[in-house]
Short mmCIF file of C-alpha atoms in Angstrom, two decimals:
data_model
loop_
_atom_site.label_atom_id
_atom_site.label_comp_id
_atom_site.label_asym_id
_atom_site.label_seq_id
_atom_site.Cartn_x
_atom_site.Cartn_y
_atom_site.Cartn_z
CA MET A 1 147.92 171.16 -8.49
CA SER A 2 151.31 169.75 -9.26
CA ASP A 3 152.12 166.11 -9.75
CA ALA A 4 155.03 166.60 -7.33
CA LEU A 5 152.60 167.51 -4.57
CA ARG A 6 150.33 164.54 -5.30
CA LEU A 7 153.30 162.17 -5.21
CA ALA A 8 154.65 163.74 -2.01
CA VAL A 9 151.27 163.44 -0.28
CA LEU A 10 150.87 159.83 -1.37
CA ALA A 11 154.38 159.00 -0.18
CA ASN A 12 153.53 160.30 3.28
CA LEU A 13 150.12 158.71 3.88
CA ASP A 14 151.52 156.33 6.51
CA ALA A 15 153.16 159.17 8.40
CA ALA A 16 149.91 161.17 8.29
CA HIS A 17 147.88 158.26 9.67
CA ASN A 18 150.48 157.47 12.31
CA LEU A 19 150.53 161.03 13.65
CA ALA A 20 146.73 161.19 13.61
CA ARG A 21 146.50 157.90 15.52
CA TRP A 22 148.85 159.10 18.24
CA LEU A 23 147.15 162.47 18.60
CA VAL A 24 143.48 161.45 18.58
CA ARG A 25 144.05 158.06 20.23
CA ASP A 26 141.19 156.45 18.33
CA PRO A 27 142.09 154.24 15.34
CA SER A 28 138.83 154.87 13.49
CA ALA A 29 138.95 158.62 14.02
CA ALA A 30 142.61 158.66 13.01
CA GLU A 31 141.63 157.32 9.60
CA ASP A 32 139.04 160.09 9.25
CA VAL A 33 141.49 162.78 10.41
CA ALA A 34 144.22 161.59 8.06
CA GLN A 35 141.80 161.37 5.14
CA GLU A 36 140.48 164.86 5.81
CA ALA A 37 144.04 166.20 6.05
CA VAL A 38 145.00 164.62 2.73
CA GLU A 39 141.87 165.99 1.09
CA ARG A 40 142.71 169.47 2.40
CA ALA A 41 146.32 169.16 1.29
CA LEU A 42 145.23 168.26 -2.22
CA ARG A 43 142.46 170.87 -2.31
CA TYR A 44 144.68 173.69 -1.06
CA GLY A 45 147.83 172.57 -2.83
CA ALA A 46 148.39 176.09 -4.10
CA SER A 47 149.47 177.13 -0.59
CA TRP A 48 152.33 174.60 -0.70
CA ARG A 49 155.54 176.52 -1.37
CA GLY A 50 157.40 173.50 -2.76
CA ASP A 51 159.47 172.90 0.35
CA ASN A 52 159.16 169.89 2.69
CA ALA A 53 155.85 168.27 1.71
CA ARG A 54 156.00 165.80 4.60
CA ALA A 55 156.21 168.53 7.25
CA TRP A 56 153.52 170.51 5.43
CA LEU A 57 151.15 167.52 5.36
CA LEU A 58 151.85 166.62 9.00
CA GLN A 59 151.10 170.20 10.00
CA ILE A 60 147.68 169.83 8.35
CA VAL A 61 147.18 166.47 10.12
CA ARG A 62 148.05 168.07 13.45
CA THR A 63 145.58 170.91 12.87
CA ARG A 64 142.80 168.51 11.90
CA ALA A 65 143.53 166.20 14.84
CA TYR A 66 143.31 169.03 17.36
CA ALA A 67 140.12 170.27 15.70
CA TRP A 68 138.65 166.77 16.04
CA LEU A 69 139.68 166.60 19.72
CA ALA A 70 138.18 170.04 20.40
CA LYS A 71 134.93 169.01 18.74
CA ARG A 72 134.75 165.86 20.87
CA ARG A 73 135.61 167.81 24.02
CA ASP A 74 132.96 170.41 23.19
CA ALA A 75 130.43 167.62 22.73
CA ALA A 76 131.39 166.35 26.23
CA GLU A 77 132.54 163.01 24.88
CA ASP A 78 135.55 161.15 26.17
CA PRO A 79 138.29 161.35 23.48
CA LEU A 80 140.01 158.27 24.91
CA PRO A 81 138.87 154.84 23.81
CA ASP A 82 138.64 152.15 26.47
CA GLU A 83 140.88 149.79 24.54
CA TRP A 84 143.28 149.87 21.64
CA PRO A 85 142.99 146.87 19.38
CA LEU A 86 146.60 146.04 18.58
CA ALA A 87 147.49 143.40 16.06
CA ASP A 88 150.83 141.64 16.52
CA PRO A 89 152.02 139.22 13.82
CA ALA A 90 154.37 137.35 16.17
CA PRO A 91 155.43 133.81 15.25
CA SER A 92 154.48 132.15 18.56
CA PRO A 93 152.06 132.76 21.45
CA GLU A 94 154.95 133.40 23.85
CA ALA A 95 156.57 135.93 21.55
CA ALA A 96 153.18 137.54 20.97
CA MET A 97 152.59 137.90 24.70
CA VAL A 98 156.00 139.48 25.29
CA ALA A 99 155.57 141.83 22.34
CA VAL A 100 152.08 142.87 23.40
CA GLN A 101 153.21 143.55 26.97
CA ALA A 102 156.14 145.65 25.75
CA ARG A 103 153.93 147.56 23.34
CA GLU A 104 151.26 148.15 25.98
CA THR A 105 153.87 149.43 28.39
CA LEU A 106 155.28 151.83 25.80
CA GLU A 107 151.84 152.89 24.65
CA ALA A 108 150.71 153.55 28.23
CA ALA A 109 153.84 155.60 28.86
CA LEU A 110 153.30 157.60 25.66
CA LEU A 111 149.63 158.17 26.42
CA ALA A 112 150.51 159.38 29.92
CA LEU A 113 152.56 162.20 28.41
CA PRO A 114 150.91 165.57 27.86
CA ALA A 115 149.92 166.06 24.21
CA GLU A 116 152.60 168.68 23.57
CA LEU A 117 155.33 166.26 24.67
CA ARG A 118 153.77 163.22 22.98
CA GLU A 119 153.41 164.93 19.61
CA CYS A 120 157.06 166.06 19.59
CA LEU A 121 158.24 162.58 20.54
CA VAL A 122 156.08 160.87 17.90
CA LEU A 123 157.21 163.29 15.21
CA ARG A 124 160.89 162.85 16.10
CA GLU A 125 161.18 159.17 17.01
CA LEU A 126 158.47 157.54 14.93
CA GLU A 127 158.25 159.91 11.97
CA GLU A 128 161.97 160.85 12.09
CA LEU A 129 161.38 164.54 11.46
CA SER A 130 164.20 166.98 12.20
CA TYR A 131 163.88 169.43 15.07
CA ALA A 132 163.28 172.23 12.55
CA GLU A 133 160.53 170.23 10.84
CA ILE A 134 158.89 169.53 14.20
CA ALA A 135 159.02 173.24 15.01
CA ARG A 136 157.29 173.96 11.72
CA VAL A 137 154.61 171.30 12.25
CA THR A 138 153.83 172.33 15.84
CA GLY A 139 154.39 176.06 15.46
CA ALA A 140 156.71 175.99 18.49
CA PRO A 141 160.16 177.60 18.59
CA LEU A 142 163.11 175.26 18.01
CA GLY A 143 164.25 175.59 21.63
CA THR A 144 160.79 174.62 22.84
CA VAL A 145 160.84 171.53 20.61
CA MET A 146 164.20 170.53 22.05
CA SER A 147 162.95 171.09 25.60
CA ARG A 148 159.78 169.09 24.99
CA LEU A 149 161.75 166.19 23.55
CA TRP A 150 164.11 166.22 26.52
CA ARG A 151 161.19 166.28 28.98
CA ALA A 152 159.33 163.53 27.09
CA ARG A 153 162.35 161.25 27.02
CA ARG A 154 163.01 161.81 30.73
CA ALA A 155 159.37 161.06 31.53
CA LEU A 156 159.49 157.82 29.54
CA LEU A 157 162.63 156.78 31.40
CA GLY A 158 160.92 157.57 34.70
CA VAL A 159 163.53 160.17 35.60
CA GLY A 160 162.43 163.23 37.52
CA GLY A 161 158.83 162.19 38.17
CA GLN A 162 155.91 163.58 36.23
CA PRO A 163 156.48 165.86 33.20
#
């Protein structure tokens, strides 16, 4: 395995965890999913063609996250936690309350989106991947990625009803 791959994987650990957290919607499971994805990326590094390591790693995270969700669904467990413990390092109680309310509103809106829309939005807006990189990660055609992003953004704005 190349040092370039190891460095690229290490540089993208936060992105891997972030995507896992948004897909599985369970902070503890997200850590497990991200760790498993990194282990797989390092174990199967020979399949990396030397192109965009971030997109390659996030594709592995996505695959592992959906496998985890399928396993939970097959076990008839609810994949949604009752609460999300969110830490907010705000300087005052008032600022903390405002920030928490804004974050909860955004989080609720994101969680209300179908997974296919949510994953595209998270990859584009939070992970700042290009449309082509999102298409590679999700396996969807570029036009589908663009359509999903448009629908997700409209849904978040409350335009046009449900996605």
